[in-house]
């Protein structure tokens, strides 16, 4: 069975519609998929079409979300799986995080305009209220406006860590995010633990706190990750008594390092998150 428990649709910063994502997952032999859009679950309500329902005969879909959380001075991503999708705790999470995302997008636009990059705010407004706005959307605007040549350049110059558009400290706390997921009956997992550029000591502190707060697991296998990194994360799971998860972190076609279902399998010593679903 092929599990891909991390991917995005155009409800957040992916490019495919939820239906197209399901179709692509099936083409890539995924058996169990979790859509984990950033701080939103709207993709799940968009799967009522006949074509989408037909896909669900060939694929098991697990409720999912990737919640942004503040841990000390670092923004970390916490995956929530297999929760009750209409639970008040999830609705509260989504509402609060969307407010934070809109505020932040506006602050980023303001800062960029102060820097002399005009016409960003109107473009942010045009994105509308239905999607979960992130820095990739603003990167796309900067490309479309001719301010940079690529999304990569947008992150390097304006949006990446430490740059003017890297607005901090508006996410819910780690404790709150774990509580939302647990209250809705879900499983909480630290997404791509190696992406936060934490020292070994700080990573151990994060994992220890996460476990103490009721977190369930680590994403041991992610797209674009070396085997030795997965092994180290699997050992961390063993040490802390945590479950393990795997996913591609697919955002769009044309990125073979993060293609649906193309991630490596979990190391043998892992206890998969889906074992108790
Ligand atoms: P946000 O959710 O607004 O903090 O934006 C984070 C998202 O931006 C991540 O989930 C990635 O999809 C994307 N991202 C982060 N860093 C980069 C980068 N250097 N180049 C392109 N995309 C990035
Ligand atoms: Mn993303
Ligand atoms: Mn992430
Ligand atoms: Mn992701």
mmCIF file of C-alpha atoms and ligand atoms in Angstrom:
data_model
loop_
_atom_site.group_PDB
_atom_site.id
_atom_site.type_symbol
_atom_site.label_atom_id
_atom_site.label_comp_id
_atom_site.label_asym_id
_atom_site.label_seq_id
_atom_site.Cartn_x
_atom_site.Cartn_y
_atom_site.Cartn_z
ATOM 1 C CA UNK A 1 0.000 0.000 0.000
ATOM 2 C CA UNK A 2 1.338 3.396 -1.023
ATOM 3 C CA UNK A 3 0.577 6.200 1.437
ATOM 4 C CA UNK A 4 1.102 9.859 0.497
ATOM 5 C CA UNK A 5 0.119 11.940 3.489
ATOM 6 C CA UNK A 6 1.280 15.402 2.454
ATOM 7 C CA UNK A 7 0.212 17.433 -0.594
ATOM 8 C CA UNK A 8 -1.423 20.681 -1.639
ATOM 9 C CA UNK A 9 -4.205 21.878 -3.949
ATOM 10 C CA UNK A 10 -5.073 25.282 -5.357
ATOM 11 C CA UNK A 11 -7.074 25.896 -2.184
ATOM 12 C CA UNK A 12 -3.667 26.831 -0.749
ATOM 13 C CA UNK A 13 -0.335 27.095 -2.594
ATOM 14 C CA UNK A 14 -0.677 24.118 -4.944
ATOM 15 C CA UNK A 15 -1.742 24.493 -8.568
ATOM 16 C CA UNK A 16 -4.092 21.528 -9.123
ATOM 17 C CA UNK A 17 -7.774 21.488 -8.263
ATOM 18 C CA UNK A 18 -8.702 18.889 -5.626
ATOM 19 C CA UNK A 19 -10.235 16.694 -8.344
ATOM 20 C CA UNK A 20 -7.162 16.911 -10.589
ATOM 21 C CA UNK A 21 -4.987 16.092 -7.574
ATOM 22 C CA UNK A 22 -6.961 12.903 -6.891
ATOM 23 C CA UNK A 23 -6.648 11.886 -10.539
ATOM 24 C CA UNK A 24 -2.907 12.470 -10.496
ATOM 25 C CA UNK A 25 -2.524 10.527 -7.240
ATOM 26 C CA UNK A 26 -4.270 7.544 -8.824
ATOM 27 C CA UNK A 27 -2.036 7.806 -11.917
ATOM 28 C CA UNK A 28 0.935 7.614 -9.551
ATOM 29 C CA UNK A 29 -0.443 4.497 -7.806
ATOM 30 C CA UNK A 30 -1.170 6.158 -4.478
ATOM 31 C CA UNK A 31 -3.570 4.016 -2.404
ATOM 32 C CA UNK A 32 -4.105 6.331 0.553
ATOM 33 C CA UNK A 33 -3.890 10.112 0.168
ATOM 34 C CA UNK A 34 -4.178 12.950 2.630
ATOM 35 C CA UNK A 35 -4.635 16.450 1.226
ATOM 36 C CA UNK A 36 -2.864 18.768 3.652
ATOM 37 C CA UNK A 37 -3.437 22.326 2.468
ATOM 38 C CA UNK A 38 -1.923 25.127 4.535
ATOM 39 C CA UNK A 39 -4.386 26.094 7.285
ATOM 40 C CA UNK A 40 -7.481 25.159 5.286
ATOM 41 C CA UNK A 41 -9.736 22.206 4.482
ATOM 42 C CA UNK A 42 -11.808 23.642 1.622
ATOM 43 C CA UNK A 43 -10.438 21.057 -0.838
ATOM 44 C CA UNK A 44 -12.473 18.356 0.907
ATOM 45 C CA UNK A 45 -15.788 20.107 0.296
ATOM 46 C CA UNK A 46 -14.882 20.571 -3.395
ATOM 47 C CA UNK A 47 -14.853 16.823 -4.023
ATOM 48 C CA UNK A 48 -18.577 16.374 -4.528
ATOM 49 C CA UNK A 49 -18.435 16.090 -8.334
ATOM 50 C CA UNK A 50 -19.151 12.752 -10.051
ATOM 51 C CA UNK A 51 -15.587 12.592 -11.365
ATOM 52 C CA UNK A 52 -14.179 13.142 -7.878
ATOM 53 C CA UNK A 53 -16.499 10.539 -6.396
ATOM 54 C CA UNK A 54 -15.372 8.061 -9.063
ATOM 55 C CA UNK A 55 -11.760 8.690 -8.006
ATOM 56 C CA UNK A 56 -12.657 7.832 -4.439
ATOM 57 C CA UNK A 57 -13.503 4.278 -5.572
ATOM 58 C CA UNK A 58 -9.807 3.840 -6.353
ATOM 59 C CA UNK A 59 -8.231 5.753 -3.530
ATOM 60 C CA UNK A 60 -8.764 6.279 0.186
ATOM 61 C CA UNK A 61 -8.789 9.931 1.208
ATOM 62 C CA UNK A 62 -7.836 10.898 4.762
ATOM 63 C CA UNK A 63 -8.804 14.310 6.176
ATOM 64 C CA UNK A 64 -5.666 16.426 6.525
ATOM 65 C CA UNK A 65 -4.297 19.906 7.122
ATOM 66 C CA UNK A 66 -0.874 21.566 7.511
ATOM 67 C CA UNK A 67 -1.167 24.077 10.336
ATOM 68 C CA UNK A 68 1.417 26.808 10.839
ATOM 69 C CA UNK A 69 2.504 27.137 14.461
ATOM 70 C CA UNK A 70 4.782 29.395 16.412
ATOM 71 C CA UNK A 71 7.478 27.629 18.428
ATOM 72 C CA UNK A 72 9.830 30.104 20.113
ATOM 73 C CA UNK A 73 11.070 32.255 17.226
ATOM 74 C CA UNK A 74 10.516 29.584 14.583
ATOM 75 C CA UNK A 75 7.420 28.935 12.485
ATOM 76 C CA UNK A 76 6.883 25.173 12.318
ATOM 77 C CA UNK A 77 4.338 23.174 10.332
ATOM 78 C CA UNK A 78 2.145 20.634 12.092
ATOM 79 C CA UNK A 79 0.219 18.107 10.026
ATOM 80 C CA UNK A 80 -3.174 17.037 11.310
ATOM 81 C CA UNK A 81 -4.670 13.776 10.014
ATOM 82 C CA UNK A 82 -7.835 11.773 10.291
ATOM 83 C CA UNK A 83 -9.782 14.364 12.313
ATOM 84 C CA UNK A 84 -13.536 14.958 12.244
ATOM 85 C CA UNK A 85 -13.722 17.438 9.418
ATOM 86 C CA UNK A 86 -16.683 19.438 10.767
ATOM 87 C CA UNK A 87 -15.456 19.462 14.365
ATOM 88 C CA UNK A 88 -15.739 22.932 16.004
ATOM 89 C CA UNK A 89 -12.044 22.748 16.965
ATOM 90 C CA UNK A 90 -11.012 22.467 13.305
ATOM 91 C CA UNK A 91 -13.386 25.231 12.285
ATOM 92 C CA UNK A 92 -11.893 27.459 14.978
ATOM 93 C CA UNK A 93 -8.382 26.566 13.793
ATOM 94 C CA UNK A 94 -9.135 27.374 10.174
ATOM 95 C CA UNK A 95 -10.921 30.634 10.985
ATOM 96 C CA UNK A 96 -8.155 31.901 13.267
ATOM 97 C CA UNK A 97 -5.355 30.891 10.917
ATOM 98 C CA UNK A 98 -7.045 32.379 7.860
ATOM 99 C CA UNK A 99 -7.416 35.694 9.664
ATOM 100 C CA UNK A 100 -3.721 35.535 10.526
ATOM 101 C CA UNK A 101 -2.809 34.673 6.915
ATOM 102 C CA UNK A 102 -4.784 37.594 5.480
ATOM 103 C CA UNK A 103 -3.322 40.036 7.988
ATOM 104 C CA UNK A 104 0.149 38.774 7.201
ATOM 105 C CA UNK A 105 -0.335 38.937 3.416
ATOM 106 C CA UNK A 106 -1.435 42.537 3.831
ATOM 107 C CA UNK A 107 1.578 43.358 6.024
ATOM 108 C CA UNK A 108 3.922 41.745 3.511
ATOM 109 C CA UNK A 109 2.330 43.756 0.687
ATOM 110 C CA UNK A 110 2.666 46.946 2.723
ATOM 111 C CA UNK A 111 6.306 46.308 3.448
ATOM 112 C CA UNK A 112 7.035 45.542 -0.204
ATOM 113 C CA UNK A 113 5.268 48.697 -1.329
ATOM 114 C CA UNK A 114 7.286 50.736 1.161
ATOM 115 C CA UNK A 115 10.341 49.200 -0.431
ATOM 116 C CA UNK A 116 9.184 50.729 -3.718
ATOM 117 C CA UNK A 117 7.485 47.682 -5.260
ATOM 118 C CA UNK A 118 4.132 49.154 -6.205
ATOM 119 C CA UNK A 119 0.836 47.539 -7.208
ATOM 120 C CA UNK A 120 1.212 44.593 -4.802
ATOM 121 C CA UNK A 121 -1.760 45.344 -2.518
ATOM 122 C CA UNK A 122 -4.367 45.428 -5.300
ATOM 123 C CA UNK A 123 -3.036 42.113 -6.594
ATOM 124 C CA UNK A 124 -3.254 40.567 -3.122
ATOM 125 C CA UNK A 125 -6.836 41.803 -2.867
ATOM 126 C CA UNK A 126 -7.620 40.185 -6.215
ATOM 127 C CA UNK A 127 -6.679 36.754 -4.841
ATOM 128 C CA UNK A 128 -10.066 36.816 -3.114
ATOM 129 C CA UNK A 129 -11.334 35.277 0.113
ATOM 130 C CA UNK A 130 -11.586 31.652 -0.906
ATOM 131 C CA UNK A 131 -7.963 30.583 -0.888
ATOM 132 C CA UNK A 132 -5.407 30.232 1.867
ATOM 133 C CA UNK A 133 -2.918 32.980 0.963
ATOM 134 C CA UNK A 134 0.761 32.300 1.474
ATOM 135 C CA UNK A 135 4.085 33.717 0.426
ATOM 136 C CA UNK A 136 4.046 31.670 -2.823
ATOM 137 C CA UNK A 137 1.024 33.701 -3.989
ATOM 138 C CA UNK A 138 2.915 36.908 -3.335
ATOM 139 C CA UNK A 139 5.946 35.454 -5.096
ATOM 140 C CA UNK A 140 3.741 34.783 -8.132
ATOM 141 C CA UNK A 141 2.515 38.383 -8.033
ATOM 142 C CA UNK A 142 6.112 39.660 -7.951
ATOM 143 C CA UNK A 143 6.882 37.518 -11.008
ATOM 144 C CA UNK A 144 3.735 38.627 -12.872
ATOM 145 C CA UNK A 145 4.504 42.280 -12.088
ATOM 146 C CA UNK A 146 7.986 41.848 -13.487
ATOM 147 C CA UNK A 147 9.683 42.676 -10.159
ATOM 148 C CA UNK A 148 11.622 39.386 -10.182
ATOM 149 C CA UNK A 149 12.263 36.718 -12.792
ATOM 150 C CA UNK A 150 11.217 33.688 -10.746
ATOM 151 C CA UNK A 151 9.495 32.512 -7.578
ATOM 152 C CA UNK A 152 12.897 31.408 -6.400
ATOM 153 C CA UNK A 153 14.263 34.935 -6.830
ATOM 154 C CA UNK A 154 11.197 36.342 -5.028
ATOM 155 C CA UNK A 155 11.984 34.182 -1.992
ATOM 156 C CA UNK A 156 15.701 34.938 -2.152
ATOM 157 C CA UNK A 157 15.214 38.697 -2.347
ATOM 158 C CA UNK A 158 11.988 39.453 -0.530
ATOM 159 C CA UNK A 159 10.118 36.590 1.114
ATOM 160 C CA UNK A 160 12.613 34.082 2.473
ATOM 161 C CA UNK A 161 13.887 33.785 6.023
ATOM 162 C CA UNK A 162 15.145 37.125 7.341
ATOM 163 C CA UNK A 163 13.963 39.127 4.305
ATOM 164 C CA UNK A 164 11.577 42.077 4.414
ATOM 165 C CA UNK A 165 8.523 39.954 3.582
ATOM 166 C CA UNK A 166 9.233 37.297 6.207
ATOM 167 C CA UNK A 167 6.633 38.572 8.696
ATOM 168 C CA UNK A 168 6.812 36.663 11.974
ATOM 169 C CA UNK A 169 4.796 35.862 15.073
ATOM 170 C CA UNK A 170 1.224 35.665 14.037
ATOM 171 C CA UNK A 171 0.610 31.926 14.152
ATOM 172 C CA UNK A 172 -1.116 30.002 16.908
ATOM 173 C CA UNK A 173 1.175 28.418 19.492
ATOM 174 C CA UNK A 174 2.388 24.825 19.148
ATOM 175 C CA UNK A 175 0.266 23.941 22.183
ATOM 176 C CA UNK A 176 -2.876 25.420 20.625
ATOM 177 C CA UNK A 177 -2.345 23.706 17.282
ATOM 178 C CA UNK A 178 -1.865 20.270 18.883
ATOM 179 C CA UNK A 179 -4.957 20.882 21.006
ATOM 180 C CA UNK A 180 -7.093 21.739 17.944
ATOM 181 C CA UNK A 181 -6.038 18.549 16.177
ATOM 182 C CA UNK A 182 -6.489 16.350 19.257
ATOM 183 C CA UNK A 183 -9.861 17.882 20.135
ATOM 184 C CA UNK A 184 -11.088 16.985 16.633
ATOM 185 C CA UNK A 185 -9.953 13.387 17.137
ATOM 186 C CA UNK A 186 -6.922 13.715 14.864
ATOM 187 C CA UNK A 187 -3.274 12.719 14.777
ATOM 188 C CA UNK A 188 -0.663 15.519 15.095
ATOM 189 C CA UNK A 189 2.642 15.180 13.245
ATOM 190 C CA UNK A 190 5.612 17.561 12.885
ATOM 191 C CA UNK A 191 5.994 18.170 9.122
ATOM 192 C CA UNK A 192 9.477 17.968 7.545
ATOM 193 C CA UNK A 193 11.396 18.390 10.852
ATOM 194 C CA UNK A 194 14.673 19.003 9.023
ATOM 195 C CA UNK A 195 13.386 22.048 7.151
ATOM 196 C CA UNK A 196 13.495 24.456 10.080
ATOM 197 C CA UNK A 197 17.298 24.637 10.162
ATOM 198 C CA UNK A 198 17.325 23.910 13.899
ATOM 199 C CA UNK A 199 20.489 22.772 15.642
ATOM 200 C CA UNK A 200 20.390 19.186 16.896
ATOM 201 C CA UNK A 201 19.837 20.471 20.449
ATOM 202 C CA UNK A 202 16.916 22.681 19.415
ATOM 203 C CA UNK A 203 15.358 19.917 17.311
ATOM 204 C CA UNK A 204 15.448 17.608 20.348
ATOM 205 C CA UNK A 205 13.810 20.360 22.415
ATOM 206 C CA UNK A 206 11.074 20.822 19.804
ATOM 207 C CA UNK A 207 10.373 17.088 19.595
ATOM 208 C CA UNK A 208 10.421 16.732 23.407
ATOM 209 C CA UNK A 209 7.969 19.609 23.883
ATOM 210 C CA UNK A 210 5.774 18.347 21.052
ATOM 211 C CA UNK A 211 5.571 14.896 22.643
ATOM 212 C CA UNK A 212 4.863 16.374 26.105
ATOM 213 C CA UNK A 213 2.025 18.458 24.607
ATOM 214 C CA UNK A 214 0.374 15.335 23.185
ATOM 215 C CA UNK A 215 1.837 15.273 19.660
ATOM 216 C CA UNK A 216 1.771 11.880 17.971
ATOM 217 C CA UNK A 217 4.466 11.630 15.328
ATOM 218 C CA UNK A 218 7.125 12.956 12.983
ATOM 219 C CA UNK A 219 7.113 13.129 9.205
ATOM 220 C CA UNK A 220 10.091 10.836 8.727
ATOM 221 C CA UNK A 221 10.007 10.733 4.922
ATOM 222 C CA UNK A 222 9.373 13.839 2.825
ATOM 223 C CA UNK A 223 10.061 14.775 -0.800
ATOM 224 C CA UNK A 224 13.619 16.021 -1.492
ATOM 225 C CA UNK A 225 15.168 14.448 1.609
ATOM 226 C CA UNK A 226 18.288 12.298 1.840
ATOM 227 C CA UNK A 227 18.046 8.713 3.131
ATOM 228 C CA UNK A 228 20.351 9.443 6.066
ATOM 229 C CA UNK A 229 17.989 12.214 7.194
ATOM 230 C CA UNK A 230 15.043 9.806 7.202
ATOM 231 C CA UNK A 231 17.079 7.297 9.206
ATOM 232 C CA UNK A 232 17.950 9.901 11.827
ATOM 233 C CA UNK A 233 14.301 10.963 12.083
ATOM 234 C CA UNK A 234 13.203 7.323 12.403
ATOM 235 C CA UNK A 235 15.636 6.918 15.315
ATOM 236 C CA UNK A 236 14.194 10.070 16.913
ATOM 237 C CA UNK A 237 10.725 8.523 16.679
ATOM 238 C CA UNK A 238 12.010 5.404 18.449
ATOM 239 C CA UNK A 239 13.701 7.455 21.179
ATOM 240 C CA UNK A 240 10.605 9.550 21.865
ATOM 241 C CA UNK A 241 7.974 6.858 21.298
ATOM 242 C CA UNK A 242 6.503 8.699 18.328
ATOM 243 C CA UNK A 243 4.726 7.420 15.214
ATOM 244 C CA UNK A 244 6.085 8.033 11.696
ATOM 245 C CA UNK A 245 4.527 9.559 8.612
ATOM 246 C CA UNK A 246 5.509 9.943 4.961
ATOM 247 C CA UNK A 247 4.440 12.229 2.139
ATOM 248 C CA UNK A 248 5.641 13.964 -1.002
ATOM 249 C CA UNK A 249 4.725 17.591 -0.125
ATOM 250 C CA UNK A 250 3.519 17.821 -3.740
ATOM 251 C CA UNK A 251 2.591 21.349 -4.849
ATOM 252 C CA UNK A 252 2.596 21.225 -8.658
ATOM 253 C CA UNK A 253 3.549 19.115 -11.670
ATOM 254 C CA UNK A 254 7.090 19.521 -12.965
ATOM 255 C CA UNK A 255 8.852 19.068 -9.616
ATOM 256 C CA UNK A 256 10.054 15.443 -9.737
ATOM 257 C CA UNK A 257 11.594 15.696 -6.251
ATOM 258 C CA UNK A 258 8.127 16.242 -4.769
ATOM 259 C CA UNK A 259 5.920 14.204 -7.098
ATOM 260 C CA UNK A 260 2.858 12.458 -5.670
ATOM 261 C CA UNK A 261 3.714 8.994 -4.361
ATOM 262 C CA UNK A 262 7.370 9.284 -5.363
ATOM 263 C CA UNK A 263 8.820 9.603 -1.848
ATOM 264 C CA UNK A 264 10.816 6.752 -0.317
ATOM 265 C CA UNK A 265 9.161 4.227 1.974
ATOM 266 C CA UNK A 266 9.431 4.454 5.768
ATOM 267 C CA UNK A 267 12.502 2.834 7.393
ATOM 268 C CA UNK A 268 11.725 -0.601 8.915
ATOM 269 C CA UNK A 269 11.973 0.515 12.523
ATOM 270 C CA UNK A 270 9.108 3.003 12.134
ATOM 271 C CA UNK A 271 5.600 2.575 13.514
ATOM 272 C CA UNK A 272 3.409 4.217 10.837
ATOM 273 C CA UNK A 273 0.806 6.812 11.856
ATOM 274 C CA UNK A 274 -1.863 4.839 10.039
ATOM 275 C CA UNK A 275 -1.362 1.760 12.267
ATOM 276 C CA UNK A 276 -4.018 2.959 14.703
ATOM 277 C CA UNK A 277 -6.471 4.476 12.190
HETATM 278 P P1 LIG B 1 3.826 30.435 3.958
HETATM 279 O O1 LIG B 1 2.851 29.330 4.194
HETATM 280 O O2 LIG B 1 3.191 31.673 3.497
HETATM 281 O O3 LIG B 1 4.782 30.647 5.108
HETATM 282 O O4 LIG B 1 4.736 29.966 2.738
HETATM 283 C C1 LIG B 1 5.453 28.776 2.868
HETATM 284 C C2 LIG B 1 5.379 27.984 1.580
HETATM 285 O O5 LIG B 1 6.175 28.635 0.614
HETATM 286 C C3 LIG B 1 5.928 26.589 1.721
HETATM 287 O O6 LIG B 1 4.923 25.690 2.054
HETATM 288 C C4 LIG B 1 6.461 26.310 0.331
HETATM 289 O O7 LIG B 1 5.421 25.790 -0.464
HETATM 290 C C5 LIG B 1 6.833 27.670 -0.198
HETATM 291 N N1 LIG B 1 8.267 28.012 -0.109
HETATM 292 C C6 LIG B 1 8.996 28.169 0.993
HETATM 293 N N2 LIG B 1 10.264 28.527 0.692
HETATM 294 C C7 LIG B 1 10.328 28.600 -0.659
HETATM 295 C C8 LIG B 1 11.351 28.929 -1.599
HETATM 296 N N3 LIG B 1 12.577 29.260 -1.199
HETATM 297 N N4 LIG B 1 11.052 28.880 -2.897
HETATM 298 C C9 LIG B 1 9.814 28.560 -3.301
HETATM 299 N N5 LIG B 1 8.808 28.247 -2.464
HETATM 300 C C10 LIG B 1 9.042 28.270 -1.163
HETATM 301 MN MN1 LIG B 2 3.499 25.110 0.562
HETATM 302 MN MN1 LIG B 3 5.442 22.812 5.146
HETATM 303 MN MN1 LIG B 4 3.397 21.212 2.707
#
